[in-house]
N, C-alpha and C. Protein backbone atom coordinates (compact mmCIF):
# COMPACT_ATOMS: atom_id res chain seq x y z
N MET A 1 -16.63 -6.37 5.94
CA MET A 1 -15.33 -6.86 5.57
C MET A 1 -15.24 -6.97 4.05
N ALA A 2 -14.13 -6.54 3.51
CA ALA A 2 -13.92 -6.60 2.07
C ALA A 2 -13.85 -8.04 1.59
N ILE A 3 -14.37 -8.26 0.42
CA ILE A 3 -14.29 -9.58 -0.21
C ILE A 3 -13.11 -9.55 -1.17
N ILE A 4 -12.26 -10.54 -1.06
CA ILE A 4 -11.12 -10.64 -1.97
C ILE A 4 -11.51 -11.58 -3.10
N HIS A 5 -11.56 -11.04 -4.29
CA HIS A 5 -11.90 -11.84 -5.46
C HIS A 5 -10.62 -12.36 -6.09
N HIS A 6 -10.53 -13.64 -6.27
CA HIS A 6 -9.37 -14.23 -6.96
C HIS A 6 -9.76 -14.34 -8.43
N THR A 7 -9.38 -13.30 -9.18
CA THR A 7 -9.83 -13.17 -10.56
C THR A 7 -8.74 -12.50 -11.39
N THR A 8 -9.06 -12.19 -12.60
CA THR A 8 -8.09 -11.54 -13.48
C THR A 8 -8.13 -10.02 -13.31
N LEU A 9 -6.98 -9.42 -13.55
CA LEU A 9 -6.85 -7.96 -13.61
C LEU A 9 -6.10 -7.64 -14.89
N LYS A 10 -6.64 -6.70 -15.67
CA LYS A 10 -5.98 -6.30 -16.92
C LYS A 10 -5.91 -4.79 -16.99
N PRO A 11 -4.73 -4.22 -16.95
CA PRO A 11 -3.44 -4.84 -16.67
C PRO A 11 -3.37 -5.26 -15.20
N THR A 12 -2.34 -5.99 -14.83
CA THR A 12 -2.17 -6.39 -13.44
C THR A 12 -1.68 -5.19 -12.62
N LYS A 13 -1.74 -5.34 -11.30
CA LYS A 13 -1.22 -4.28 -10.42
C LYS A 13 0.26 -4.05 -10.69
N LEU A 14 1.02 -5.13 -10.82
CA LEU A 14 2.45 -4.98 -11.06
C LEU A 14 2.73 -4.30 -12.40
N GLU A 15 1.92 -4.58 -13.41
CA GLU A 15 2.09 -3.90 -14.70
C GLU A 15 1.82 -2.40 -14.56
N LEU A 16 0.79 -2.03 -13.81
CA LEU A 16 0.52 -0.60 -13.58
C LEU A 16 1.69 0.06 -12.85
N LEU A 17 2.20 -0.63 -11.82
CA LEU A 17 3.29 -0.06 -11.02
C LEU A 17 4.60 0.03 -11.80
N THR A 18 4.81 -0.87 -12.75
CA THR A 18 6.02 -0.84 -13.57
C THR A 18 6.13 0.47 -14.34
N GLY A 19 5.02 1.00 -14.80
CA GLY A 19 5.03 2.28 -15.51
C GLY A 19 5.03 3.48 -14.58
N TRP A 20 4.46 3.32 -13.39
CA TRP A 20 4.29 4.44 -12.47
C TRP A 20 5.52 4.68 -11.58
N LEU A 21 6.11 3.62 -11.06
CA LEU A 21 7.22 3.76 -10.11
C LEU A 21 8.38 4.62 -10.61
N PRO A 22 8.88 4.43 -11.84
CA PRO A 22 10.03 5.24 -12.27
C PRO A 22 9.77 6.74 -12.30
N LYS A 23 8.52 7.16 -12.27
CA LYS A 23 8.18 8.58 -12.28
C LYS A 23 8.17 9.20 -10.88
N GLN A 24 8.37 8.36 -9.85
CA GLN A 24 8.30 8.86 -8.48
C GLN A 24 9.67 9.33 -8.00
N PRO A 25 9.71 10.42 -7.25
CA PRO A 25 11.01 10.97 -6.82
C PRO A 25 11.77 10.05 -5.88
N TRP A 26 11.10 9.14 -5.21
CA TRP A 26 11.74 8.24 -4.26
C TRP A 26 12.17 6.92 -4.91
N TYR A 27 11.91 6.75 -6.19
CA TYR A 27 12.33 5.54 -6.90
C TYR A 27 13.84 5.53 -7.03
N ARG A 28 14.49 4.43 -6.65
CA ARG A 28 15.95 4.36 -6.65
C ARG A 28 16.53 3.76 -7.93
N GLY A 29 15.68 3.20 -8.77
CA GLY A 29 16.18 2.59 -10.00
C GLY A 29 16.42 3.61 -11.09
N ASP A 30 16.95 3.13 -12.21
CA ASP A 30 17.18 4.05 -13.32
C ASP A 30 16.73 3.43 -14.65
N GLY A 31 15.86 2.48 -14.57
CA GLY A 31 15.34 1.85 -15.78
C GLY A 31 13.95 1.31 -15.53
N THR A 32 13.61 0.28 -16.27
CA THR A 32 12.31 -0.37 -16.10
C THR A 32 12.36 -1.32 -14.91
N PRO A 33 11.46 -1.15 -13.94
CA PRO A 33 11.46 -2.03 -12.77
C PRO A 33 11.15 -3.48 -13.16
N ASP A 34 11.72 -4.40 -12.39
CA ASP A 34 11.42 -5.83 -12.48
C ASP A 34 10.77 -6.19 -11.15
N LEU A 35 9.43 -6.11 -11.10
CA LEU A 35 8.70 -6.16 -9.84
C LEU A 35 8.13 -7.53 -9.50
N THR A 36 8.15 -7.83 -8.21
CA THR A 36 7.43 -8.97 -7.64
C THR A 36 6.71 -8.48 -6.40
N LYS A 37 5.57 -9.08 -6.14
CA LYS A 37 4.82 -8.76 -4.93
C LYS A 37 5.53 -9.39 -3.75
N ALA A 38 5.82 -8.57 -2.72
CA ALA A 38 6.56 -9.06 -1.57
C ALA A 38 5.70 -9.15 -0.31
N GLY A 39 4.51 -8.57 -0.32
CA GLY A 39 3.65 -8.64 0.85
C GLY A 39 2.79 -7.41 0.99
N GLY A 40 2.29 -7.23 2.20
CA GLY A 40 1.44 -6.10 2.50
C GLY A 40 0.23 -6.52 3.30
N PHE A 41 -0.70 -5.60 3.45
CA PHE A 41 -1.92 -5.86 4.21
C PHE A 41 -3.02 -4.96 3.69
N ARG A 42 -4.25 -5.21 4.17
CA ARG A 42 -5.41 -4.44 3.73
C ARG A 42 -6.13 -3.83 4.92
N LEU A 43 -6.86 -2.76 4.64
CA LEU A 43 -7.80 -2.19 5.59
C LEU A 43 -9.16 -2.17 4.91
N ASP A 44 -10.22 -2.18 5.71
CA ASP A 44 -11.57 -2.13 5.15
C ASP A 44 -12.09 -0.71 5.12
N ASP A 45 -12.76 -0.37 4.03
CA ASP A 45 -13.52 0.86 3.93
C ASP A 45 -14.88 0.58 4.58
N PRO A 46 -15.27 1.30 5.64
CA PRO A 46 -16.55 1.01 6.29
C PRO A 46 -17.74 1.11 5.33
N ALA A 47 -17.63 1.93 4.29
CA ALA A 47 -18.72 2.06 3.33
C ALA A 47 -18.69 0.95 2.28
N GLY A 48 -17.59 0.20 2.23
CA GLY A 48 -17.49 -0.91 1.29
C GLY A 48 -17.27 -0.51 -0.16
N ALA A 49 -16.93 0.74 -0.41
CA ALA A 49 -16.81 1.21 -1.79
C ALA A 49 -15.37 1.27 -2.30
N VAL A 50 -14.40 1.37 -1.39
CA VAL A 50 -13.02 1.59 -1.79
C VAL A 50 -12.16 0.43 -1.28
N GLY A 51 -11.40 -0.18 -2.17
CA GLY A 51 -10.42 -1.18 -1.76
C GLY A 51 -9.18 -0.46 -1.25
N ILE A 52 -8.62 -0.93 -0.13
CA ILE A 52 -7.46 -0.28 0.49
C ILE A 52 -6.38 -1.34 0.70
N GLU A 53 -5.23 -1.12 0.08
CA GLU A 53 -4.14 -2.08 0.19
C GLU A 53 -2.81 -1.36 0.41
N PHE A 54 -2.04 -1.87 1.34
CA PHE A 54 -0.68 -1.40 1.58
C PHE A 54 0.24 -2.47 1.01
N MET A 55 0.74 -2.25 -0.19
CA MET A 55 1.49 -3.28 -0.92
C MET A 55 2.99 -3.05 -0.81
N ALA A 56 3.71 -4.15 -0.64
CA ALA A 56 5.17 -4.14 -0.72
C ALA A 56 5.55 -4.84 -2.02
N VAL A 57 6.37 -4.16 -2.84
CA VAL A 57 6.84 -4.74 -4.09
C VAL A 57 8.36 -4.62 -4.14
N THR A 58 9.00 -5.68 -4.60
CA THR A 58 10.45 -5.67 -4.70
C THR A 58 10.86 -5.53 -6.16
N ASP A 59 11.78 -4.58 -6.38
CA ASP A 59 12.33 -4.31 -7.70
C ASP A 59 13.71 -4.95 -7.77
N ALA A 60 13.87 -5.92 -8.67
CA ALA A 60 15.14 -6.63 -8.82
C ALA A 60 15.92 -6.15 -10.05
N SER A 61 15.59 -4.98 -10.58
CA SER A 61 16.24 -4.52 -11.81
C SER A 61 17.64 -3.95 -11.59
N GLY A 62 17.96 -3.56 -10.37
CA GLY A 62 19.26 -2.95 -10.09
C GLY A 62 20.24 -3.94 -9.51
N PRO A 63 21.40 -3.46 -9.09
CA PRO A 63 22.42 -4.34 -8.53
C PRO A 63 21.98 -4.99 -7.22
N GLU A 64 21.14 -4.30 -6.45
CA GLU A 64 20.57 -4.84 -5.20
C GLU A 64 19.06 -4.68 -5.26
N PRO A 65 18.31 -5.69 -4.80
CA PRO A 65 16.85 -5.54 -4.76
C PRO A 65 16.44 -4.41 -3.82
N VAL A 66 15.39 -3.69 -4.19
CA VAL A 66 14.82 -2.62 -3.37
C VAL A 66 13.34 -2.93 -3.21
N THR A 67 12.85 -2.86 -1.95
CA THR A 67 11.43 -3.09 -1.70
C THR A 67 10.75 -1.76 -1.41
N TYR A 68 9.69 -1.51 -2.16
CA TYR A 68 8.92 -0.27 -2.04
C TYR A 68 7.58 -0.54 -1.37
N HIS A 69 7.12 0.45 -0.63
CA HIS A 69 5.79 0.44 -0.04
C HIS A 69 4.90 1.31 -0.91
N VAL A 70 3.85 0.70 -1.46
CA VAL A 70 2.95 1.43 -2.34
C VAL A 70 1.52 1.28 -1.81
N PRO A 71 1.02 2.26 -1.04
CA PRO A 71 -0.37 2.21 -0.62
C PRO A 71 -1.27 2.45 -1.83
N LEU A 72 -2.27 1.61 -2.00
CA LEU A 72 -3.15 1.70 -3.16
C LEU A 72 -4.61 1.76 -2.73
N THR A 73 -5.40 2.48 -3.51
CA THR A 73 -6.85 2.39 -3.36
C THR A 73 -7.44 2.04 -4.72
N TYR A 74 -8.54 1.31 -4.67
CA TYR A 74 -9.24 0.85 -5.87
C TYR A 74 -10.66 1.36 -5.78
N ARG A 75 -11.09 2.06 -6.82
CA ARG A 75 -12.42 2.67 -6.84
C ARG A 75 -13.18 2.30 -8.10
N GLY A 76 -14.50 2.28 -8.00
CA GLY A 76 -15.36 1.99 -9.14
C GLY A 76 -15.64 3.20 -10.00
N ALA A 77 -15.16 4.36 -9.58
CA ALA A 77 -15.31 5.61 -10.33
C ALA A 77 -14.13 6.51 -9.94
N PRO A 78 -13.85 7.53 -10.74
CA PRO A 78 -12.74 8.43 -10.39
C PRO A 78 -12.95 9.08 -9.03
N LEU A 79 -11.85 9.30 -8.34
CA LEU A 79 -11.85 9.99 -7.04
C LEU A 79 -12.14 11.47 -7.29
N PRO A 80 -13.22 11.99 -6.72
CA PRO A 80 -13.55 13.41 -6.94
C PRO A 80 -12.44 14.32 -6.44
N ASP A 81 -12.12 15.33 -7.21
CA ASP A 81 -11.14 16.35 -6.84
C ASP A 81 -9.74 15.80 -6.59
N ALA A 82 -9.43 14.65 -7.16
CA ALA A 82 -8.10 14.08 -6.97
C ALA A 82 -7.06 14.87 -7.77
N PRO A 83 -5.89 15.08 -7.18
CA PRO A 83 -4.82 15.71 -7.96
C PRO A 83 -4.48 14.83 -9.17
N ASP A 84 -4.04 15.45 -10.24
CA ASP A 84 -3.74 14.71 -11.47
C ASP A 84 -2.73 13.58 -11.25
N ASP A 85 -1.75 13.81 -10.38
CA ASP A 85 -0.71 12.80 -10.18
C ASP A 85 -1.10 11.71 -9.18
N ALA A 86 -2.33 11.74 -8.66
CA ALA A 86 -2.77 10.71 -7.71
C ALA A 86 -3.17 9.41 -8.41
N LEU A 87 -3.63 9.51 -9.66
CA LEU A 87 -4.07 8.32 -10.39
C LEU A 87 -2.88 7.53 -10.90
N ILE A 88 -2.80 6.27 -10.50
CA ILE A 88 -1.75 5.38 -11.00
C ILE A 88 -2.16 4.83 -12.36
N GLY A 89 -3.43 4.50 -12.49
CA GLY A 89 -3.94 3.98 -13.76
C GLY A 89 -5.29 3.33 -13.57
N THR A 90 -5.79 2.74 -14.62
CA THR A 90 -7.06 2.01 -14.55
C THR A 90 -6.81 0.58 -14.96
N LEU A 91 -7.68 -0.29 -14.45
CA LEU A 91 -7.62 -1.70 -14.82
C LEU A 91 -9.02 -2.25 -14.90
N VAL A 92 -9.13 -3.43 -15.49
CA VAL A 92 -10.42 -4.12 -15.55
C VAL A 92 -10.33 -5.32 -14.63
N HIS A 93 -11.19 -5.34 -13.63
CA HIS A 93 -11.28 -6.41 -12.65
C HIS A 93 -12.28 -7.44 -13.18
N GLY A 94 -11.91 -8.72 -13.15
CA GLY A 94 -12.74 -9.77 -13.72
C GLY A 94 -14.13 -9.89 -13.14
N VAL A 95 -14.36 -9.39 -11.91
CA VAL A 95 -15.67 -9.45 -11.28
C VAL A 95 -16.29 -8.06 -11.17
N LEU A 96 -15.50 -7.07 -10.77
CA LEU A 96 -16.02 -5.73 -10.48
C LEU A 96 -16.00 -4.77 -11.65
N GLY A 97 -15.32 -5.12 -12.73
CA GLY A 97 -15.27 -4.25 -13.90
C GLY A 97 -14.18 -3.19 -13.79
N ASP A 98 -14.44 -2.03 -14.38
CA ASP A 98 -13.44 -0.96 -14.41
C ASP A 98 -13.12 -0.48 -13.01
N ARG A 99 -11.81 -0.32 -12.73
CA ARG A 99 -11.33 0.17 -11.44
C ARG A 99 -10.31 1.28 -11.68
N TRP A 100 -10.40 2.32 -10.90
CA TRP A 100 -9.43 3.41 -10.91
C TRP A 100 -8.51 3.14 -9.73
N VAL A 101 -7.21 3.07 -10.01
CA VAL A 101 -6.21 2.74 -9.00
C VAL A 101 -5.44 4.01 -8.65
N TYR A 102 -5.45 4.35 -7.36
CA TYR A 102 -4.83 5.59 -6.90
C TYR A 102 -3.67 5.32 -5.95
N ASP A 103 -2.74 6.27 -5.93
CA ASP A 103 -1.73 6.33 -4.89
C ASP A 103 -2.51 6.63 -3.61
N GLY A 104 -2.60 5.63 -2.74
CA GLY A 104 -3.44 5.75 -1.55
C GLY A 104 -3.06 6.87 -0.61
N THR A 105 -1.83 7.35 -0.71
CA THR A 105 -1.43 8.46 0.16
C THR A 105 -2.23 9.72 -0.17
N ARG A 106 -2.86 9.74 -1.34
CA ARG A 106 -3.64 10.90 -1.80
C ARG A 106 -5.14 10.67 -1.68
N ASP A 107 -5.54 9.52 -1.11
CA ASP A 107 -6.96 9.17 -1.02
C ASP A 107 -7.44 9.35 0.43
N PRO A 108 -8.44 10.20 0.65
CA PRO A 108 -8.89 10.46 2.03
C PRO A 108 -9.46 9.22 2.73
N VAL A 109 -9.99 8.26 1.99
CA VAL A 109 -10.52 7.05 2.63
C VAL A 109 -9.38 6.23 3.23
N LEU A 110 -8.28 6.07 2.49
CA LEU A 110 -7.13 5.35 3.03
C LEU A 110 -6.57 6.08 4.25
N VAL A 111 -6.40 7.38 4.16
CA VAL A 111 -5.82 8.14 5.27
C VAL A 111 -6.71 8.03 6.52
N ALA A 112 -8.02 8.09 6.35
CA ALA A 112 -8.93 7.96 7.50
C ALA A 112 -8.83 6.58 8.14
N GLU A 113 -8.76 5.53 7.32
CA GLU A 113 -8.67 4.17 7.88
C GLU A 113 -7.30 3.90 8.48
N LEU A 114 -6.25 4.49 7.93
CA LEU A 114 -4.93 4.38 8.54
C LEU A 114 -4.94 5.03 9.92
N THR A 115 -5.57 6.19 10.04
CA THR A 115 -5.69 6.86 11.34
C THR A 115 -6.45 5.98 12.33
N ALA A 116 -7.51 5.34 11.87
CA ALA A 116 -8.28 4.44 12.73
C ALA A 116 -7.43 3.24 13.16
N LEU A 117 -6.61 2.71 12.25
CA LEU A 117 -5.70 1.61 12.60
C LEU A 117 -4.72 2.06 13.68
N LEU A 118 -4.14 3.24 13.52
CA LEU A 118 -3.18 3.76 14.49
C LEU A 118 -3.81 3.96 15.86
N LYS A 119 -5.08 4.30 15.89
CA LYS A 119 -5.79 4.51 17.16
C LYS A 119 -6.32 3.21 17.76
N GLY A 120 -6.10 2.10 17.06
CA GLY A 120 -6.58 0.81 17.56
C GLY A 120 -8.05 0.56 17.34
N GLU A 121 -8.67 1.33 16.45
CA GLU A 121 -10.11 1.22 16.21
C GLU A 121 -10.47 0.19 15.14
N VAL A 122 -9.53 -0.16 14.28
CA VAL A 122 -9.78 -1.15 13.23
C VAL A 122 -8.56 -2.07 13.13
N PRO A 123 -8.77 -3.32 12.68
CA PRO A 123 -7.65 -4.23 12.51
C PRO A 123 -7.11 -4.20 11.08
N ALA A 124 -5.91 -4.72 10.92
CA ALA A 124 -5.33 -4.92 9.58
C ALA A 124 -5.70 -6.32 9.12
N HIS A 125 -6.05 -6.45 7.86
CA HIS A 125 -6.46 -7.73 7.28
C HIS A 125 -5.36 -8.29 6.38
N ALA A 126 -5.37 -9.61 6.27
CA ALA A 126 -4.42 -10.28 5.38
C ALA A 126 -4.65 -9.79 3.96
N GLN A 127 -3.58 -9.73 3.21
CA GLN A 127 -3.64 -9.17 1.87
C GLN A 127 -4.46 -10.03 0.91
N SER A 128 -4.39 -11.34 1.03
CA SER A 128 -5.01 -12.20 0.02
C SER A 128 -5.93 -13.29 0.56
N VAL A 129 -6.30 -13.21 1.84
CA VAL A 129 -7.13 -14.26 2.44
C VAL A 129 -8.38 -13.63 3.04
N ASP A 130 -9.55 -14.01 2.53
CA ASP A 130 -10.82 -13.48 3.04
C ASP A 130 -10.95 -13.75 4.54
N GLY A 131 -11.34 -12.73 5.28
CA GLY A 131 -11.67 -12.90 6.68
C GLY A 131 -10.50 -13.06 7.63
N ALA A 132 -9.29 -13.08 7.14
CA ALA A 132 -8.12 -13.30 8.01
C ALA A 132 -7.49 -11.96 8.39
N LEU A 133 -7.11 -11.86 9.65
CA LEU A 133 -6.38 -10.69 10.09
C LEU A 133 -4.89 -10.90 9.81
N ASP A 134 -4.17 -9.82 9.68
CA ASP A 134 -2.72 -9.90 9.50
C ASP A 134 -2.08 -9.61 10.85
N GLU A 135 -1.67 -10.67 11.53
CA GLU A 135 -1.12 -10.56 12.87
C GLU A 135 0.28 -9.96 12.88
N THR A 136 0.91 -9.78 11.70
CA THR A 136 2.26 -9.21 11.66
C THR A 136 2.23 -7.68 11.70
N VAL A 137 1.07 -7.10 11.50
CA VAL A 137 0.96 -5.64 11.49
C VAL A 137 0.87 -5.13 12.92
N ARG A 138 1.75 -4.18 13.23
CA ARG A 138 1.77 -3.54 14.54
C ARG A 138 1.58 -2.05 14.32
N ALA A 139 0.53 -1.50 14.94
CA ALA A 139 0.24 -0.07 14.80
C ALA A 139 0.25 0.55 16.19
N ARG A 140 1.03 1.64 16.33
CA ARG A 140 1.14 2.30 17.63
C ARG A 140 1.08 3.80 17.45
N LEU A 141 0.19 4.41 18.20
CA LEU A 141 0.12 5.86 18.20
C LEU A 141 0.63 6.40 19.54
N ASP A 142 0.56 5.58 20.59
CA ASP A 142 1.05 5.94 21.92
C ASP A 142 0.44 7.23 22.44
N GLY A 143 -0.86 7.37 22.27
CA GLY A 143 -1.61 8.43 22.91
C GLY A 143 -1.50 9.83 22.33
N ALA A 144 -0.62 10.05 21.41
CA ALA A 144 -0.47 11.41 20.86
C ALA A 144 -0.91 11.43 19.41
N ASP A 145 -1.54 12.51 19.04
CA ASP A 145 -1.89 12.66 17.63
C ASP A 145 -0.66 13.16 16.87
N GLY A 146 -0.67 12.95 15.62
CA GLY A 146 0.42 13.41 14.77
C GLY A 146 0.03 13.16 13.33
N ARG A 147 0.92 13.45 12.43
CA ARG A 147 0.61 13.22 11.02
C ARG A 147 1.38 11.99 10.53
N PRO A 148 0.67 11.09 9.86
CA PRO A 148 1.36 9.91 9.33
C PRO A 148 2.18 10.27 8.09
N GLU A 149 3.37 9.71 8.04
CA GLU A 149 4.23 9.84 6.87
C GLU A 149 4.51 8.44 6.34
N PHE A 150 4.30 8.27 5.05
CA PHE A 150 4.44 6.96 4.44
C PHE A 150 5.91 6.71 4.09
N VAL A 151 6.42 5.59 4.55
CA VAL A 151 7.78 5.17 4.20
C VAL A 151 7.67 4.49 2.84
N ARG A 152 8.39 4.95 1.86
CA ARG A 152 8.29 4.41 0.50
C ARG A 152 9.32 3.33 0.21
N VAL A 153 10.52 3.44 0.80
CA VAL A 153 11.53 2.42 0.61
C VAL A 153 11.63 1.66 1.93
N LEU A 154 11.26 0.38 1.90
CA LEU A 154 11.21 -0.43 3.12
C LEU A 154 12.59 -0.94 3.49
N GLU A 155 12.92 -0.87 4.77
CA GLU A 155 14.19 -1.34 5.30
C GLU A 155 13.92 -2.37 6.38
N PRO A 156 14.39 -3.60 6.22
CA PRO A 156 14.17 -4.63 7.24
C PRO A 156 14.78 -4.23 8.58
N GLY A 157 14.08 -4.59 9.64
CA GLY A 157 14.60 -4.39 10.98
C GLY A 157 14.36 -3.03 11.58
N THR A 158 13.78 -2.09 10.84
CA THR A 158 13.55 -0.76 11.38
C THR A 158 12.33 -0.77 12.30
N THR A 159 12.37 0.06 13.31
CA THR A 159 11.24 0.22 14.22
C THR A 159 11.07 1.70 14.53
N VAL A 160 9.89 2.06 15.00
CA VAL A 160 9.61 3.42 15.43
C VAL A 160 8.69 3.36 16.64
N PRO A 161 8.74 4.40 17.50
CA PRO A 161 7.83 4.38 18.65
C PRO A 161 6.38 4.61 18.26
N ARG A 162 6.16 5.33 17.15
CA ARG A 162 4.79 5.60 16.70
C ARG A 162 4.72 5.37 15.20
N GLY A 163 3.84 4.46 14.79
CA GLY A 163 3.69 4.17 13.37
C GLY A 163 3.18 2.78 13.13
N VAL A 164 3.42 2.27 11.93
CA VAL A 164 2.95 0.94 11.53
C VAL A 164 4.15 0.14 11.03
N THR A 165 4.32 -1.05 11.58
CA THR A 165 5.30 -1.99 11.06
C THR A 165 4.55 -3.22 10.57
N ALA A 166 5.15 -3.92 9.61
CA ALA A 166 4.56 -5.14 9.07
C ALA A 166 5.66 -5.98 8.45
N GLU A 167 5.31 -7.19 8.07
CA GLU A 167 6.26 -8.10 7.44
C GLU A 167 6.07 -8.13 5.94
N TRP A 168 7.15 -8.54 5.25
CA TRP A 168 7.11 -8.81 3.82
C TRP A 168 8.15 -9.87 3.52
N GLN A 169 8.10 -10.41 2.30
CA GLN A 169 9.01 -11.44 1.84
C GLN A 169 10.32 -10.79 1.39
N SER A 170 11.43 -11.23 1.96
CA SER A 170 12.72 -10.67 1.55
C SER A 170 13.18 -11.34 0.26
N GLY A 171 14.21 -10.79 -0.33
CA GLY A 171 14.73 -11.31 -1.58
C GLY A 171 15.29 -12.72 -1.47
N ASN A 172 15.69 -13.14 -0.26
CA ASN A 172 16.24 -14.50 -0.09
C ASN A 172 15.18 -15.52 0.31
N GLY A 173 13.91 -15.12 0.32
CA GLY A 173 12.82 -16.05 0.61
C GLY A 173 12.34 -16.03 2.04
N GLY A 174 13.05 -15.35 2.95
CA GLY A 174 12.61 -15.26 4.34
C GLY A 174 11.64 -14.12 4.55
N ARG A 175 11.10 -14.03 5.73
CA ARG A 175 10.20 -12.94 6.10
C ARG A 175 10.98 -11.92 6.92
N VAL A 176 10.77 -10.64 6.64
CA VAL A 176 11.39 -9.56 7.38
C VAL A 176 10.31 -8.57 7.79
N SER A 177 10.63 -7.73 8.76
CA SER A 177 9.69 -6.74 9.25
C SER A 177 10.36 -5.37 9.23
N GLY A 178 9.55 -4.34 9.00
CA GLY A 178 10.06 -2.98 9.01
C GLY A 178 8.92 -1.98 9.04
N VAL A 179 9.27 -0.72 8.99
CA VAL A 179 8.32 0.39 9.14
C VAL A 179 7.67 0.73 7.80
N PHE A 180 6.34 0.78 7.79
CA PHE A 180 5.56 1.21 6.63
C PHE A 180 5.09 2.66 6.78
N VAL A 181 4.80 3.06 8.02
CA VAL A 181 4.28 4.42 8.29
C VAL A 181 4.91 4.92 9.59
N VAL A 182 5.36 6.18 9.59
CA VAL A 182 5.88 6.85 10.78
C VAL A 182 4.88 7.94 11.15
N VAL A 183 4.62 8.11 12.45
CA VAL A 183 3.78 9.22 12.90
C VAL A 183 4.68 10.26 13.53
N ARG A 184 4.68 11.43 12.92
CA ARG A 184 5.48 12.56 13.43
C ARG A 184 4.61 13.42 14.33
N GLY A 185 5.17 13.91 15.41
CA GLY A 185 4.43 14.79 16.31
C GLY A 185 4.15 16.12 15.69
N ASP A 186 3.08 16.75 16.14
CA ASP A 186 2.72 18.09 15.62
C ASP A 186 3.46 19.17 16.36
């Protein structure tokens, strides 16, 4: 099980995402994001080398808040053979030192653990509490294989027959649930 260190990050995850999000084709804003962490969950890397987080962040810079799903991986060294656009940035972790932060959709460790979650082989863990499971995460594959597609703009109340749903903090302070990953049939 991954250990969650409550320590400093320089720059912070939100600072890294503030520079990265506007460059993404699915970003709905047109300026500098005003980000807050809205929720998410974690998966464990069985080898213990890669941090895996499915983060929800809300951008309040526009006329209406928009919540984005940003799967992240954290590594102690660069991801071998990673595409140039997979790296979000680097940060210094107060306990672990230098970390390379990747768009997790491009990291094979995250994709493998997401597949295991969908098959019911691994649980989802709370984002910020050591040893706690995240009971709000629902993963369903319903017996068929398919390819996971990451939902980047989260919409409250959405459901799918195959995929991953989870909760996050809405802009009004309540909790909402929606789809983070859809599994499309082959």
